[in-house]
CSV table of C-alpha atoms in Angstrom, one decimal:
chain,number,residue,atom,x,y,z
G,7,MET,CA,32.8,-56.7,1.2
G,8,ARG,CA,32.2,-53.0,0.6
G,9,ARG,CA,35.4,-52.7,-1.5
G,10,ILE,CA,34.3,-55.7,-3.7
G,11,GLN,CA,30.8,-54.3,-4.0
G,12,GLN,CA,32.2,-50.9,-5.1
G,13,SER,CA,34.4,-52.5,-7.7
G,14,LEU,CA,31.5,-54.6,-9.1
G,15,THR,CA,29.4,-51.5,-9.5
G,16,ARG,CA,32.1,-50.2,-11.9
G,17,ALA,CA,32.6,-53.5,-13.7
G,18,ALA,CA,31.7,-54.3,-17.3
G,19,ASP,CA,28.6,-56.3,-18.1
G,20,ARG,CA,30.7,-59.3,-19.0
G,21,LYS,CA,32.2,-59.3,-15.5
G,22,ILE,CA,28.8,-59.0,-13.9
G,23,VAL,CA,27.6,-62.0,-15.8
G,24,GLU,CA,30.6,-64.0,-14.6
G,25,VAL,CA,30.0,-63.1,-10.9
G,26,LEU,CA,26.3,-63.8,-11.2
G,27,SER,CA,27.0,-67.3,-12.7
G,28,LEU,CA,29.5,-68.0,-9.9
G,29,VAL,CA,27.1,-67.0,-7.1
G,30,ASP,CA,24.2,-68.9,-8.6
G,31,SER,CA,26.3,-72.0,-8.8
G,32,LEU,CA,27.2,-72.1,-5.1
G,33,PRO,CA,25.4,-74.7,-3.1
G,34,ASP,CA,25.4,-72.4,-0.1
G,35,ARG,CA,25.3,-68.7,-1.3
G,36,GLY,CA,25.4,-67.3,2.3
G,37,ALA,CA,27.3,-64.0,2.4
G,38,ALA,CA,28.1,-64.2,-1.3
G,39,ASP,CA,24.5,-63.2,-2.1
G,40,ALA,CA,25.2,-59.8,-0.5
G,41,LEU,CA,27.6,-59.1,-3.4
G,42,LEU,CA,24.7,-58.8,-5.7
G,43,GLU,CA,22.7,-56.3,-3.6
G,44,PRO,CA,24.1,-53.1,-5.2
G,45,LEU,CA,23.6,-54.7,-8.6
G,46,ARG,CA,19.9,-55.5,-8.4
G,47,ALA,CA,18.8,-52.5,-10.6
G,48,ARG,CA,21.6,-53.2,-13.1
G,49,LEU,CA,20.7,-56.9,-13.2
G,50,SER,CA,17.1,-55.9,-13.9
G,51,GLN,CA,18.3,-53.9,-16.9
G,52,LEU,CA,20.5,-56.8,-18.2
G,53,ARG,CA,17.6,-59.2,-17.8
G,54,LEU,CA,19.9,-62.2,-17.6
G,55,PRO,CA,18.5,-65.7,-17.4
G,56,ARG,CA,18.9,-66.9,-13.8
G,57,ARG,CA,19.5,-70.5,-12.8
G,58,MET,CA,16.5,-71.8,-10.9
G,59,ASN,CA,17.0,-73.4,-7.6
G,60,PHE,CA,14.9,-74.4,-4.6
G,61,THR,CA,15.1,-71.1,-2.8
G,62,ARG,CA,14.4,-68.9,-5.9
G,63,LEU,CA,11.4,-71.0,-6.9
G,64,LEU,CA,10.1,-71.1,-3.3
G,65,PHE,CA,9.9,-67.3,-3.0
G,66,LEU,CA,9.2,-66.5,-6.7
G,67,PRO,CA,5.6,-65.3,-6.0
G,68,ALA,CA,6.9,-63.0,-3.3
G,69,ASP,CA,9.5,-61.3,-5.6
G,70,PRO,CA,7.8,-57.9,-5.7
G,71,ILE,CA,7.9,-57.5,-1.9
G,72,ILE,CA,11.5,-58.8,-1.3
G,73,VAL,CA,13.8,-56.0,-0.4
G,74,PRO,CA,17.4,-55.5,0.8
G,75,ALA,CA,17.8,-55.7,4.6
G,76,ALA,CA,18.5,-52.0,4.8
G,77,GLN,CA,15.1,-51.1,3.3
G,78,TRP,CA,13.1,-53.5,5.5
G,79,ARG,CA,11.0,-52.0,8.3
G,80,ARG,CA,8.9,-53.9,10.9
G,81,LYS,CA,5.2,-54.1,10.1
G,82,ALA,CA,5.9,-53.3,6.5
G,83,LEU,CA,4.6,-55.5,3.7
G,84,THR,CA,8.1,-56.6,2.8
G,85,VAL,CA,10.5,-59.5,3.3
G,86,PRO,CA,14.2,-58.8,3.9
G,87,ARG,CA,16.3,-60.8,1.5
G,88,THR,CA,18.5,-61.9,4.4
G,89,VAL,CA,15.8,-64.2,5.8
G,90,LEU,CA,15.3,-66.2,2.6
G,91,ARG,CA,18.1,-68.6,3.2
G,92,SER,CA,16.9,-69.3,6.8
G,93,LEU,CA,13.3,-69.8,5.9
G,94,SER,CA,14.2,-71.9,2.9
G,95,LEU,CA,16.3,-74.2,5.2
G,96,GLN,CA,13.3,-74.5,7.5
G,97,VAL,CA,11.1,-75.6,4.7
G,98,ARG,CA,13.7,-78.1,3.4
G,99,GLN,CA,14.1,-79.6,6.9
G,100,GLU,CA,10.4,-80.0,7.4
G,101,LEU,CA,9.9,-81.6,3.9
G,102,GLY,CA,12.5,-84.2,4.8
G,103,SER,CA,12.9,-86.8,2.1
G,104,GLU,CA,10.5,-85.0,-0.2
G,105,THR,CA,13.1,-82.2,-0.6
G,106,GLN,CA,15.1,-84.4,-3.0
G,107,SER,CA,12.2,-84.9,-5.3
G,108,PHE,CA,11.7,-81.1,-5.5
G,109,ASP,CA,15.4,-80.6,-6.2
G,110,ASP,CA,15.3,-83.3,-9.0
G,111,GLU,CA,12.2,-81.7,-10.5
G,112,ILE,CA,13.7,-78.3,-10.5
G,113,GLU,CA,17.0,-79.6,-12.0
G,114,SER,CA,15.2,-81.4,-14.8
G,115,ALA,CA,12.7,-78.6,-15.6
G,116,ALA,CA,13.3,-77.2,-19.1
G,117,SER,CA,10.6,-74.6,-19.4
G,118,ASP,CA,8.7,-72.0,-17.3
G,119,ALA,CA,5.6,-74.2,-17.4
G,120,ALA,CA,7.6,-77.0,-15.8
G,121,PHE,CA,8.9,-74.7,-13.1
G,122,MET,CA,5.3,-73.5,-12.4
G,123,ARG,CA,4.1,-77.1,-12.1
G,124,CYS,CA,6.9,-77.7,-9.5
G,125,GLY,CA,6.0,-74.5,-7.7
G,126,ALA,CA,2.3,-75.5,-7.6
G,127,GLY,CA,3.3,-78.4,-5.5
G,128,LEU,CA,5.9,-76.6,-3.4
G,129,TRP,CA,4.1,-73.3,-2.4
G,130,PRO,CA,1.1,-74.7,-0.5
G,131,ARG,CA,3.4,-77.2,1.4
G,132,ALA,CA,5.8,-74.4,2.2
G,133,ALA,CA,3.0,-72.2,3.4
G,134,ASP,CA,1.8,-74.8,5.8
G,135,ILE,CA,5.3,-75.2,7.2
G,136,LEU,CA,6.0,-71.4,7.5
G,137,ALA,CA,2.7,-70.8,9.3
G,138,ARG,CA,3.5,-73.2,12.1
G,139,THR,CA,7.3,-73.5,12.4
G,140,ARG,CA,9.2,-72.1,15.4
G,141,VAL,CA,12.1,-69.8,15.3
G,142,PRO,CA,15.2,-71.6,14.1
G,143,ALA,CA,18.3,-71.8,16.3
G,144,ASP,CA,20.5,-69.8,14.0
G,145,TRP,CA,17.8,-67.1,13.3
G,146,LEU,CA,19.6,-64.3,15.1
G,147,LYS,CA,23.0,-65.2,13.7
G,148,SER,CA,21.9,-65.6,10.1
G,149,THR,CA,19.4,-62.7,9.9
G,150,CYS,CA,20.4,-60.3,12.7
G,151,LEU,CA,16.7,-60.0,13.5
G,152,ASN,CA,14.7,-60.5,16.7
G,153,THR,CA,13.0,-63.8,17.5
G,154,THR,CA,9.6,-62.1,17.3
G,155,ASP,CA,10.4,-61.0,13.7
G,156,HIS,CA,10.3,-64.6,12.6
G,157,ALA,CA,6.6,-65.1,13.0
G,158,ALA,CA,5.9,-61.5,11.9
G,159,ILE,CA,7.5,-62.3,8.5
G,160,ALA,CA,6.8,-66.1,8.1
G,161,GLN,CA,3.1,-66.2,8.9
G,162,PRO,CA,1.9,-63.4,6.6
G,163,LEU,CA,4.3,-64.7,3.9
G,164,ALA,CA,2.6,-68.1,4.3
G,165,VAL,CA,-0.8,-66.5,3.5
G,166,MET,CA,0.6,-65.1,0.3
G,167,LEU,CA,2.6,-68.2,-0.7
G,168,ARG,CA,-0.5,-70.5,-0.3
G,169,GLN,CA,-1.9,-68.6,-3.3
G,170,GLY,CA,1.3,-68.8,-5.3
G,171,ASN,CA,0.0,-70.9,-8.1
G,172,VAL,CA,-3.1,-68.7,-8.5
G,173,ILE,CA,-0.9,-65.5,-8.4
G,174,GLU,CA,1.2,-66.9,-11.3
G,175,ASP,CA,-1.9,-67.9,-13.3
G,176,LEU,CA,-3.5,-64.4,-12.8
G,177,ALA,CA,-0.2,-62.7,-13.8
G,178,ARG,CA,0.1,-64.8,-17.0
G,179,ALA,CA,-3.6,-64.0,-17.9
G,180,GLY,CA,-2.6,-60.2,-18.1
G,181,HIS,CA,-5.5,-58.1,-19.3
G,182,ALA,CA,-7.7,-61.2,-19.7
G,183,VAL,CA,-7.6,-61.9,-16.0
G,184,SER,CA,-10.8,-63.4,-14.6
G,185,PRO,CA,-12.5,-61.2,-12.0
G,186,ALA,CA,-14.0,-64.4,-10.5
G,187,ALA,CA,-10.5,-66.0,-10.2
G,188,LEU,CA,-9.2,-62.8,-8.6
G,189,ARG,CA,-12.0,-62.8,-6.1
G,190,ALA,CA,-11.5,-66.5,-5.3
G,191,CYS,CA,-7.8,-65.8,-4.7
G,192,ILE,CA,-8.4,-63.1,-2.1
G,193,THR,CA,-11.3,-64.9,-0.5
G,194,ASN,CA,-9.3,-68.1,-0.2
G,195,ALA,CA,-6.4,-66.2,1.3
G,196,ALA,CA,-8.7,-64.6,3.9
G,197,ASP,CA,-10.2,-68.0,4.8
G,198,SER,CA,-6.8,-69.7,5.1
G,199,ILE,CA,-5.5,-67.3,7.8
G,200,PRO,CA,-5.1,-69.2,11.1
G,201,SER,CA,-6.7,-67.8,14.2
G,202,GLY,CA,-4.4,-65.6,16.2
G,203,THR,CA,-2.6,-64.4,13.1
G,204,SER,CA,-2.9,-60.9,11.7
G,205,ALA,CA,-5.2,-61.1,8.7
G,206,VAL,CA,-4.4,-57.6,7.6
G,207,GLN,CA,-0.7,-58.2,7.2
G,208,GLY,CA,-1.1,-61.4,5.2
G,209,LEU,CA,-3.8,-60.0,2.9
G,210,GLY,CA,-1.7,-56.8,2.6
G,211,MET,CA,1.2,-58.9,1.3
G,212,LEU,CA,-1.0,-60.7,-1.2
G,213,LEU,CA,-2.6,-57.5,-2.4
G,214,ALA,CA,0.7,-55.8,-2.8
G,215,VAL,CA,1.9,-58.6,-5.0
G,216,LEU,CA,-1.3,-58.5,-7.0
G,217,LEU,CA,-1.1,-54.8,-7.5
G,218,GLU,CA,2.5,-55.1,-8.7
G,219,ARG,CA,1.8,-57.9,-11.1
G,220,LEU,CA,-1.7,-57.4,-12.5
G,221,PRO,CA,-2.4,-54.8,-15.2
G,222,SER,CA,-5.6,-53.4,-13.5
G,223,ALA,CA,-5.0,-51.9,-10.1
G,224,ALA,CA,-8.6,-50.7,-10.0
G,225,LEU,CA,-9.9,-54.3,-10.3
G,226,VAL,CA,-7.7,-55.5,-7.4
G,227,ILE,CA,-8.8,-52.6,-5.2
G,228,THR,CA,-12.5,-52.9,-6.0
G,229,THR,CA,-12.5,-56.7,-5.6
G,230,ALA,CA,-10.9,-56.4,-2.1
G,231,GLY,CA,-13.5,-53.7,-1.1
G,232,ASP,CA,-16.4,-55.9,-2.4
G,233,ILE,CA,-15.1,-58.9,-0.5
G,234,ALA,CA,-14.8,-56.9,2.7
G,235,THR,CA,-18.4,-55.7,2.3
G,236,ALA,CA,-19.8,-59.1,1.5
G,237,ARG,CA,-18.0,-60.8,4.4
G,238,GLY,CA,-18.6,-58.0,6.9
G,239,ASP,CA,-14.9,-58.2,7.5
G,240,THR,CA,-12.7,-55.1,7.3
G,241,ALA,CA,-9.4,-57.1,6.8
G,242,PRO,CA,-9.5,-57.2,3.0
G,243,ARG,CA,-10.1,-53.4,2.8
G,244,LEU,CA,-7.5,-52.6,5.4
G,245,GLY,CA,-5.0,-55.0,3.6
G,246,ALA,CA,-5.7,-53.1,0.4
G,247,ASP,CA,-4.9,-49.8,2.2
G,248,LEU,CA,-1.6,-51.2,3.5
G,249,ALA,CA,-0.8,-52.5,0.0
G,250,ILE,CA,-1.6,-49.1,-1.6
G,251,ASP,CA,0.5,-47.2,0.9
G,252,PHE,CA,3.4,-49.6,0.5
G,253,LEU,CA,3.3,-49.1,-3.3
G,254,LEU,CA,3.0,-45.4,-3.2
G,255,ASP,CA,5.8,-45.1,-0.7
G,256,GLY,CA,8.1,-47.2,-2.9
G,257,LYS,CA,7.2,-45.7,-6.2
G,258,GLY,CA,9.0,-42.9,-7.9
G,259,ALA,CA,11.0,-41.8,-10.9
G,260,GLY,CA,12.9,-45.1,-10.8
G,261,HIS,CA,10.1,-46.7,-12.8
G,262,ALA,CA,11.1,-44.5,-15.7
G,263,THR,CA,14.8,-44.7,-15.3
G,264,GLN,CA,16.1,-47.8,-13.7
G,265,SER,CA,15.0,-50.6,-16.1
G,266,ASP,CA,15.0,-51.3,-19.8
G,267,LEU,CA,12.4,-49.5,-21.9
G,268,THR,CA,10.1,-52.6,-22.2
G,269,THR,CA,10.0,-53.2,-18.5
G,270,ALA,CA,9.7,-49.5,-17.8
G,271,SER,CA,6.7,-49.3,-20.2
G,272,GLN,CA,4.9,-52.2,-18.4
G,273,ASP,CA,5.6,-50.8,-15.0
G,274,LEU,CA,4.5,-47.3,-15.9
G,275,SER,CA,1.2,-48.6,-17.4
G,276,ARG,CA,0.4,-50.5,-14.2
G,277,LEU,CA,1.3,-47.5,-12.1
G,278,ALA,CA,-0.8,-45.2,-14.2
G,279,GLY,CA,-3.8,-47.5,-13.6
G,280,LEU,CA,-3.2,-47.5,-9.8
G,281,LEU,CA,-3.0,-43.6,-9.7
G,282,ASP,CA,-6.1,-43.3,-11.8
G,283,ALA,CA,-7.9,-45.7,-9.4
G,284,LEU,CA,-6.8,-43.7,-6.4
G,285,GLU,CA,-8.0,-40.4,-7.9
G,286,GLN,CA,-11.5,-41.7,-8.5
G,287,PRO,CA,-14.2,-41.9,-5.7
G,288,GLY,CA,-14.2,-45.3,-4.3
G,289,PRO,CA,-12.9,-47.7,-1.6
G,290,ALA,CA,-9.3,-46.5,-2.2
G,291,SER,CA,-10.0,-42.8,-2.1
G,292,ARG,CA,-8.4,-41.0,0.8
G,293,PRO,CA,-8.0,-37.2,1.5
G,294,GLY,CA,-4.3,-37.5,2.2
G,295,ARG,CA,-3.5,-39.5,-1.0
G,296,LYS,CA,-4.5,-36.7,-3.4
G,297,SER,CA,-1.4,-34.6,-2.8
G,298,GLN,CA,0.8,-37.8,-2.7
G,299,VAL,CA,-0.6,-38.9,-6.1
G,300,ALA,CA,-0.1,-35.4,-7.6
G,301,LYS,CA,3.6,-35.3,-6.4
G,302,LEU,CA,4.2,-38.8,-7.7
G,303,ARG,CA,2.7,-37.9,-11.1
G,304,HIS,CA,4.9,-34.8,-11.3
G,305,ASP,CA,8.1,-36.7,-10.4
G,306,ILE,CA,7.5,-39.5,-12.8
G,307,ASP,CA,6.5,-37.1,-15.6
G,308,THR,CA,9.8,-35.2,-15.2
G,309,ALA,CA,11.8,-38.4,-15.3
G,310,CYS,CA,9.8,-39.8,-18.3
G,311,ARG,CA,10.3,-36.7,-20.4
G,312,ARG,CA,14.0,-36.6,-19.7
G,313,ARG,CA,14.6,-40.2,-20.5
G,314,PHE,CA,12.5,-40.1,-23.7
G,315,GLU,CA,14.6,-37.2,-25.0
G,316,VAL,CA,17.8,-39.0,-24.1
G,317,GLU,CA,16.7,-42.3,-25.6
G,318,MET,CA,15.4,-40.7,-28.8
G,319,ALA,CA,18.7,-38.9,-29.4
G,320,GLY,CA,21.0,-41.7,-28.4
G,321,ARG,CA,19.2,-44.8,-29.8
G,322,LEU,CA,17.7,-43.4,-33.0
G,323,LEU,CA,19.1,-40.1,-34.2
G,324,ARG,CA,22.8,-41.1,-33.6
G,325,GLN,CA,22.2,-44.3,-35.6
G,326,ALA,CA,20.6,-42.6,-38.6
G,327,ASP,CA,23.8,-43.3,-40.6
G,328,LEU,CA,22.8,-47.0,-40.6
G,329,LEU,CA,20.0,-46.1,-43.1
G,330,THR,CA,22.2,-46.6,-46.2
G,331,ALA,CA,21.1,-48.3,-49.4
G,332,ASN,CA,23.3,-51.3,-48.7
G,333,ALA,CA,22.4,-51.5,-45.0
G,334,ALA,CA,22.0,-55.1,-43.6
G,335,ASP,CA,18.5,-56.3,-43.1
G,336,ALA,CA,19.3,-57.1,-39.5
G,337,ASP,CA,20.5,-53.6,-38.8
G,338,ILE,CA,17.3,-52.1,-40.3
G,339,ALA,CA,15.2,-54.5,-38.3
G,340,ASP,CA,17.0,-53.7,-35.1
G,341,LEU,CA,16.5,-49.9,-35.7
G,342,GLU,CA,12.8,-50.4,-36.4
G,343,ALA,CA,12.4,-52.4,-33.2
G,344,THR,CA,14.1,-49.5,-31.4
G,345,VAL,CA,11.7,-47.0,-32.8
G,346,LEU,CA,8.7,-49.2,-31.9
G,347,GLU,CA,10.1,-49.6,-28.4
G,348,LEU,CA,10.5,-45.8,-28.0
G,349,ARG,CA,6.9,-45.3,-29.1
G,350,ARG,CA,5.6,-47.8,-26.6
G,351,PHE,CA,7.6,-46.1,-23.9
G,352,GLU,CA,6.2,-42.7,-25.0
G,353,ALA,CA,2.6,-44.1,-24.8
G,354,ALA,CA,3.2,-45.3,-21.3
G,355,CYS,CA,4.6,-41.9,-20.3
G,356,ARG,CA,1.8,-39.8,-21.6
G,357,PRO,CA,-0.7,-40.4,-18.7
G,358,PHE,CA,1.7,-38.8,-16.3
G,359,GLY,CA,2.0,-35.4,-18.0
G,360,ILE,CA,1.2,-33.3,-21.0
G,361,GLY,CA,1.1,-35.1,-24.4
G,362,SER,CA,2.1,-32.1,-26.4
G,363,HIS,CA,5.7,-32.4,-25.1
G,364,TYR,CA,6.0,-35.8,-26.6
G,365,ASP,CA,4.5,-34.6,-29.8
G,366,ARG,CA,7.2,-31.9,-30.1
G,367,VAL,CA,10.0,-34.4,-29.4
G,368,LEU,CA,8.6,-36.9,-32.0
G,369,GLY,CA,8.2,-34.0,-34.5
G,370,ASN,CA,11.7,-32.8,-33.9
G,371,ALA,CA,13.1,-36.3,-34.2
G,372,ALA,CA,11.3,-36.8,-37.5
G,373,GLN,CA,12.6,-33.5,-38.8
G,374,GLN,CA,16.2,-34.3,-37.9
G,375,LEU,CA,15.9,-37.8,-39.5
G,376,MET,CA,14.7,-36.3,-42.7
G,377,GLN,CA,17.4,-33.7,-42.8
G,378,ASN,CA,20.3,-35.8,-41.6
G,379,ALA,CA,19.6,-39.2,-43.3
G,380,PRO,CA,22.5,-40.1,-45.6
G,381,ALA,CA,22.2,-39.3,-49.2
G,382,THR,CA,22.3,-43.1,-49.9
G,383,ALA,CA,19.6,-43.8,-47.4
G,384,GLY,CA,17.0,-46.4,-48.3
G,385,ARG,CA,14.1,-44.2,-49.1
G,386,CYS,CA,11.4,-46.7,-48.1
G,387,ASP,CA,13.3,-47.5,-44.8
G,388,VAL,CA,13.4,-43.8,-43.9
G,389,ALA,CA,9.7,-43.4,-44.9
G,390,ARG,CA,8.8,-46.4,-42.6
G,391,PHE,CA,10.6,-44.8,-39.6
G,392,LEU,CA,8.9,-41.4,-40.2
G,393,GLU,CA,5.5,-43.2,-40.4
G,394,ILE,CA,6.1,-44.8,-37.0
G,395,LEU,CA,7.3,-41.6,-35.5
G,396,VAL,CA,4.7,-39.1,-36.6
G,397,GLY,CA,2.3,-40.7,-39.1
G,398,PRO,CA,2.0,-41.7,-42.8
G,399,GLU,CA,1.9,-38.1,-44.0
G,400,ALA,CA,5.5,-37.6,-43.0
G,401,GLY,CA,6.5,-40.8,-44.8
G,402,LEU,CA,4.7,-39.7,-47.9
G,403,ALA,CA,6.4,-36.2,-47.8
G,404,TRP,CA,9.8,-37.9,-47.7
G,405,LEU,CA,9.0,-40.1,-50.6
G,406,GLN,CA,7.7,-37.2,-52.6
G,407,SER,CA,10.6,-34.9,-51.8
G,408,GLY,CA,13.1,-36.6,-54.1
G,409,ALA,CA,16.1,-35.8,-51.9
G,410,ALA,CA,17.4,-35.8,-48.4
G,411,GLY,CA,17.0,-32.7,-46.4
G,412,ALA,CA,13.2,-32.5,-46.8
G,413,SER,CA,11.1,-31.0,-44.1
G,414,LEU,CA,7.7,-31.7,-42.7
């Protein structure tokens, strides 16, 4: 298995697509799923469409907290990937004849909306099952975990899955998320926890997912604190603390380096909001977090600056020769999309460091573009890119220069 995994890490994208398609088509993935473990970051970059199946839909709301078995720790707000198959089989067995209707609905779904409708029916049923089921006979063999780990994973996971439909609705709302809907989600989760179950762990999982998927970390943290105060119940606030600690421990420069620029920009924006919220006086403020946040900002800033320079040189300046008078419209459109993507990434990076660095990189890039653009470059095309990079004055200076090699 290790030899195959090592060969896959060096394989071309085309081969990765073939392996992914093969594994996704297996009725029983079993150990084959482990082949994909070293490729998770790369698959995130490729952003390949994945075939939906029962297990993937079942755990879709939990995706941000699913981790490789080697990264899982007891009492952490995570779910080891190795237990998904076992828990999925338990849900299927308990559903009995209803399982086939879910399979048929998933198979016939042709849009994200259709999958969400199917999930809305599946997640609360699965939550009820996972909250009360016993340890399956093959648990130790299939997961290599203790029998006590089953309830420690399944019961808090059930708390989160019961809110699966609401989580997806909140995530789709983005910046227009309703504070009332968010409050109802957390309150209903707290109300749904059976007696004898750790409320903190279940709420922590839910809040960790919400912090990962919603654009405003401050809103999530404040709402959890308000609910704790109103109910006279410390569980929501303690759950938020666990979720924050989990996210801070797992964050790092990878947000700036391990995904495509669009995904990285979105992740960095959410993370910046979380760090801002932690630095302000409030329910999430803790003395020990100040140094942790400062170090995280520094590490991410270093990674962001490095990647921005590399991407600017590799994806824009080295392609300047495309700017010829007879360039295809599609090539110009792709290059403009690249410039806009770089600017969005730069905007997401700025909160972590000093903006003047990015100003210098953008100015140098504009200068090189003006000096190195082909003599036959489409003048309006170059002006458009200069305008996006550093502003309309640079575009105007190029148009008025009358020749390549102009300077700002």
